[in-house]
Amino acid sequence: MGIRRSSFYAWKKRLSNPSERAKALVRNIMLFREYHMKYPSHGYRWLNAKIRLDTGLILSAAYAHKCCKTAGIKSKAKHYKYKKPGDPRRIFPNLFMTELRIDRPLQCIVSDMTAFYVKGVYYELTLYMDLWNNEIVSHSLSSKRSDRMTYISGLRDLIELKKQYPEYRMVLHSDQGSVYTSKAFNELLPAYIIRSMSRAGTPTDNAAMEAINGWIKAELFMDLHVTGERPVKDEISDYIVFFNEQRPAYSLNYLTPIQFRSSFAPAAAAH
């Protein structure tokens, strides 16, 4: 085979007596496989951050990529990119286009609704997310199609939360859905909550919320295995806790939303 005798025996020795470095690589590959089985919707960066959060094991991004590539680990989720801008017409001005600077909690809340089926039952989940740290601060679930109360119930919870910080103004951003533009919805808003809306047919104007909607459905069914064996409302509540307290976020340098809030806004830690 054209291989030197010394090289052959050196290779054979490595197989029977692997180095500590090789043993560590195998252990870490098995660890990534274990986490991939639990969270198949995510890639190597997120898995690496989750392992660091859970176990304290610190691995470089390059090393994590090597482990996942060796194990053939790839995210199984499909995420869609929106490219075509829509009609610039809007009911409320789009404050995001004014280069709004977000530097504190509850300064800018984004909202949207996502729908899914569990055991053939249709559900709508409305979310309100703090754009400062991606924390879901309010949510509401309904099994009725086009249930306006999911939006309004979540909004009421948000208003109650905002009352703890009356000195701050808040921007509430959404798309131009029928409920968000309705009189009933907007009449609930106190004066210190300013409305902002995406351009019609332009999901990229609310890109953070659109991205979270995609991840949530992937994680609910691929990672947390929502089955409907328990009340779906309870399973969703458990997921919100996971999202806020146990899920590392790339945009937060792989901190969880609660970790980010605790680290950078101690005064807001109680909210």
Coordinates of C-alpha atoms in Angstrom, one line a residue:
M1 CA 0.0 0.0 0.0
G2 CA 3.0 2.3 0.0
I3 CA 2.8 2.9 3.8
R4 CA 5.9 2.9 5.9
R5 CA 6.1 0.1 8.5
S6 CA 6.7 2.7 11.3
S7 CA 3.6 4.7 10.2
F8 CA 1.4 1.5 10.2
Y9 CA 2.4 0.5 13.7
A10 CA 2.0 4.0 15.0
W11 CA -1.5 4.1 13.6
K12 CA -2.2 0.6 15.1
K13 CA -1.0 1.8 18.5
R14 CA -3.3 4.8 18.4
L15 CA -6.3 2.6 17.7
S16 CA -5.5 0.3 20.7
N17 CA -4.3 3.1 23.0
P18 CA -6.1 6.3 22.1
S19 CA -4.8 9.6 23.6
E20 CA -6.8 11.6 26.1
R21 CA -7.6 14.1 23.4
A22 CA -9.1 11.4 21.2
K23 CA -11.1 10.0 24.1
A24 CA -12.4 13.5 24.9
L25 CA -13.5 14.0 21.3
V26 CA -15.5 10.8 21.3
R27 CA -17.1 11.8 24.6
N28 CA -18.1 15.2 23.3
I29 CA -19.4 13.7 20.0
M30 CA -21.7 11.4 22.1
L31 CA -22.7 14.4 24.2
F32 CA -23.7 16.4 21.1
R33 CA -25.6 13.4 19.8
E34 CA -27.5 13.2 23.0
Y35 CA -28.5 16.9 22.9
H36 CA -29.3 16.6 19.2
M37 CA -31.7 13.8 20.0
K38 CA -33.5 16.1 22.5
Y39 CA -33.3 19.3 20.4
P40 CA -33.2 18.2 16.7
S41 CA -34.4 21.6 15.4
H42 CA -31.1 23.3 16.3
G43 CA -27.6 23.4 14.9
Y44 CA -24.1 23.2 16.4
R45 CA -23.9 26.8 17.8
W46 CA -27.2 26.5 19.8
L47 CA -26.4 22.9 20.9
N48 CA -23.0 24.1 22.1
A49 CA -24.6 27.0 24.1
K50 CA -27.2 24.7 25.6
I51 CA -24.5 22.2 26.7
R52 CA -22.5 25.1 28.2
L53 CA -25.7 26.3 30.0
D54 CA -26.6 22.8 31.4
T55 CA -23.2 21.3 32.2
G56 CA -20.7 24.2 32.4
L57 CA -18.6 22.5 29.6
I58 CA -17.0 25.3 27.5
L59 CA -16.2 24.3 23.9
S60 CA -15.1 26.6 21.1
A61 CA -17.5 27.1 18.1
A62 CA -15.0 25.4 15.8
Y63 CA -14.7 22.4 18.1
A64 CA -18.5 22.1 18.4
H65 CA -18.7 22.3 14.6
K66 CA -16.1 19.5 14.3
C67 CA -18.1 17.3 16.7
C68 CA -21.4 17.8 14.9
K69 CA -19.8 17.4 11.5
T70 CA -18.1 14.1 12.6
A71 CA -21.5 12.9 14.0
G72 CA -23.4 14.1 10.9
I73 CA -25.6 16.4 13.1
K74 CA -27.6 19.0 11.2
S75 CA -30.6 21.0 12.2
K76 CA -33.8 19.4 11.0
A77 CA -35.9 22.5 11.1
K78 CA -36.8 24.5 8.0
H79 CA -36.8 28.3 8.4
Y80 CA -38.1 30.6 5.7
K81 CA -36.7 33.9 4.6
Y82 CA -39.0 36.7 3.4
K83 CA -37.4 38.9 0.8
K84 CA -40.0 40.8 -1.1
P85 CA -41.1 44.1 0.5
G86 CA -44.7 45.0 0.5
D87 CA -46.9 48.0 0.1
P88 CA -45.5 50.9 2.3
R89 CA -49.1 51.8 3.4
R90 CA -49.5 51.4 7.1
I91 CA -52.2 52.3 9.6
F92 CA -49.8 53.4 12.4
P93 CA -46.3 54.7 11.6
N94 CA -43.5 52.1 11.5
L95 CA -41.2 53.3 14.3
F96 CA -38.7 50.6 13.5
M97 CA -37.8 52.6 10.3
T98 CA -36.7 55.5 12.5
E99 CA -33.8 53.5 13.8
L100 CA -35.3 53.2 17.2
R101 CA -32.6 52.6 19.8
I102 CA -33.5 49.9 22.3
D103 CA -31.4 50.0 25.5
R104 CA -33.8 49.0 28.3
P105 CA -36.5 46.5 29.1
L106 CA -40.1 47.0 28.1
Q107 CA -39.1 49.8 25.7
C108 CA -40.3 47.9 22.6
I109 CA -42.7 45.0 22.6
V110 CA -43.4 43.0 19.4
S111 CA -46.4 40.8 18.9
D112 CA -47.8 38.2 16.5
M113 CA -50.0 35.1 16.3
T114 CA -48.9 31.6 15.2
A115 CA -51.2 28.6 14.6
F116 CA -50.7 24.9 14.9
Y117 CA -52.5 21.6 15.3
V118 CA -52.3 19.1 18.2
K119 CA -54.3 15.8 17.7
G120 CA -56.3 17.4 15.0
V121 CA -57.3 20.4 17.1
Y122 CA -56.5 23.9 15.8
Y123 CA -54.8 26.3 18.2
E124 CA -53.8 30.0 18.0
L125 CA -51.0 31.3 20.2
T126 CA -50.5 35.1 20.6
L127 CA -47.1 36.2 21.9
Y128 CA -45.8 39.5 23.2
M129 CA -42.0 39.6 23.3
D130 CA -39.7 42.2 24.7
L131 CA -37.3 43.1 21.9
W132 CA -34.6 44.2 24.3
N133 CA -33.9 40.6 25.5
N134 CA -36.3 38.4 23.5
E135 CA -38.2 37.5 26.6
I136 CA -41.9 36.5 26.1
V137 CA -43.6 38.7 28.6
S138 CA -47.2 37.8 27.8
H139 CA -49.0 35.1 25.9
S140 CA -52.4 33.7 25.3
L141 CA -53.7 30.5 23.8
S142 CA -57.1 29.6 22.2
S143 CA -58.5 26.6 20.4
K144 CA -61.0 28.9 18.5
R145 CA -60.1 30.0 15.0
S146 CA -59.7 33.8 14.7
D147 CA -60.4 34.3 18.5
R148 CA -59.9 38.0 19.1
M149 CA -59.7 37.4 22.8
T150 CA -56.3 35.8 22.6
Y151 CA -54.8 39.1 21.4
I152 CA -56.8 41.1 24.0
S153 CA -56.1 38.8 26.9
G154 CA -52.4 38.9 26.2
L155 CA -52.5 42.7 25.8
R156 CA -54.2 43.1 29.2
D157 CA -51.5 41.0 30.9
L158 CA -48.9 43.2 29.2
I159 CA -50.6 46.4 30.4
E160 CA -50.6 45.0 34.0
L161 CA -46.9 44.3 33.7
K162 CA -46.2 47.8 32.3
K163 CA -47.9 49.4 35.3
Q164 CA -44.9 48.4 37.3
Y165 CA -42.8 50.8 35.3
P166 CA -45.1 53.9 34.8
E167 CA -42.1 56.2 34.2
Y168 CA -41.3 54.4 30.9
R169 CA -42.9 54.8 27.5
M170 CA -43.4 51.6 25.5
V171 CA -43.7 51.0 21.8
L172 CA -46.0 48.1 20.8
H173 CA -45.2 46.9 17.3
S174 CA -47.3 44.4 15.2
D175 CA -48.4 43.7 11.7
Q176 CA -51.6 45.0 10.2
G177 CA -53.8 42.1 11.2
S178 CA -57.5 42.7 11.6
V179 CA -57.3 42.5 15.5
Y180 CA -54.3 44.7 15.8
T181 CA -56.0 47.4 13.7
S182 CA -59.4 47.0 15.5
K183 CA -60.9 49.7 17.6
A184 CA -61.5 47.2 20.5
F185 CA -57.7 46.4 20.7
N186 CA -56.4 49.9 20.4
E187 CA -58.9 51.5 22.8
L188 CA -57.3 49.3 25.5
L189 CA -54.0 51.0 25.1
P190 CA -53.0 53.6 27.7
A191 CA -51.4 56.8 26.6
Y192 CA -47.9 55.7 27.5
I193 CA -48.0 52.8 25.0
I194 CA -47.2 54.0 21.5
R195 CA -48.4 52.0 18.5
S196 CA -46.1 51.0 15.6
M197 CA -47.0 48.7 12.6
S198 CA -45.2 46.9 9.8
R199 CA -45.8 47.8 6.2
A200 CA -48.6 45.8 4.6
G201 CA -47.4 42.4 3.4
T202 CA -43.9 43.0 4.8
P203 CA -43.0 40.4 7.5
T204 CA -39.4 41.6 7.5
D205 CA -40.6 44.7 9.3
N206 CA -41.3 42.4 12.3
A207 CA -38.5 40.0 11.6
A208 CA -37.6 39.1 15.2
M209 CA -41.2 38.0 16.0
E210 CA -41.5 36.1 12.7
A211 CA -38.3 34.3 13.4
I212 CA -39.4 33.3 16.9
N213 CA -42.7 32.0 15.5
G214 CA -40.8 29.7 13.3
W215 CA -38.5 28.4 16.0
I216 CA -41.4 27.9 18.5
K217 CA -43.2 25.5 16.3
A218 CA -40.1 23.6 15.5
E219 CA -39.1 23.3 19.1
L220 CA -42.6 22.5 20.4
F221 CA -42.9 19.4 18.2
M222 CA -39.4 18.4 17.4
D223 CA -37.7 19.1 20.7
L224 CA -40.3 19.2 23.5
H225 CA -42.6 16.7 21.8
V226 CA -46.0 18.4 22.5
T227 CA -48.5 15.6 22.1
G228 CA -51.7 16.7 23.8
E229 CA -51.4 14.0 26.4
R230 CA -51.5 16.8 28.9
P231 CA -53.6 20.0 28.5
V232 CA -52.0 21.9 25.6
K233 CA -52.3 25.1 27.7
D234 CA -50.0 23.6 30.3
E235 CA -47.5 22.3 27.7
I236 CA -47.4 25.8 26.2
S237 CA -46.8 27.4 29.6
D238 CA -44.0 24.9 30.2
Y239 CA -42.5 25.9 26.8
I240 CA -42.6 29.6 27.7
V241 CA -40.6 28.9 30.9
F242 CA -38.1 26.9 28.8
F243 CA -37.9 29.7 26.3
N244 CA -37.3 32.4 28.9
E245 CA -35.2 30.5 31.4
Q246 CA -33.5 27.6 29.7
R247 CA -33.1 28.4 26.0
P248 CA -29.8 30.1 25.0
A249 CA -30.3 32.8 22.3
Y250 CA -27.8 33.7 19.6
S251 CA -28.8 37.4 19.6
L252 CA -28.0 37.5 23.4
N253 CA -24.5 35.9 23.0
Y254 CA -26.1 32.6 24.0
L255 CA -27.5 33.8 27.3
T256 CA -31.1 33.1 28.1
P257 CA -33.5 36.1 28.2
I258 CA -33.7 35.9 32.0
Q259 CA -29.8 35.7 32.3
F260 CA -29.5 38.7 30.0
R261 CA -32.0 40.7 32.0
S262 CA -30.4 39.7 35.3
S263 CA -26.9 40.6 34.0
F264 CA -27.7 43.9 32.4
A265 CA -30.7 45.2 34.2
P266 CA -30.6 44.2 37.9
A267 CA -33.3 46.8 38.6
A268 CA -35.7 45.1 36.3
A269 CA -35.0 41.6 37.6
A270 CA -38.3 41.5 39.4
H271 CA -40.4 42.0 36.3

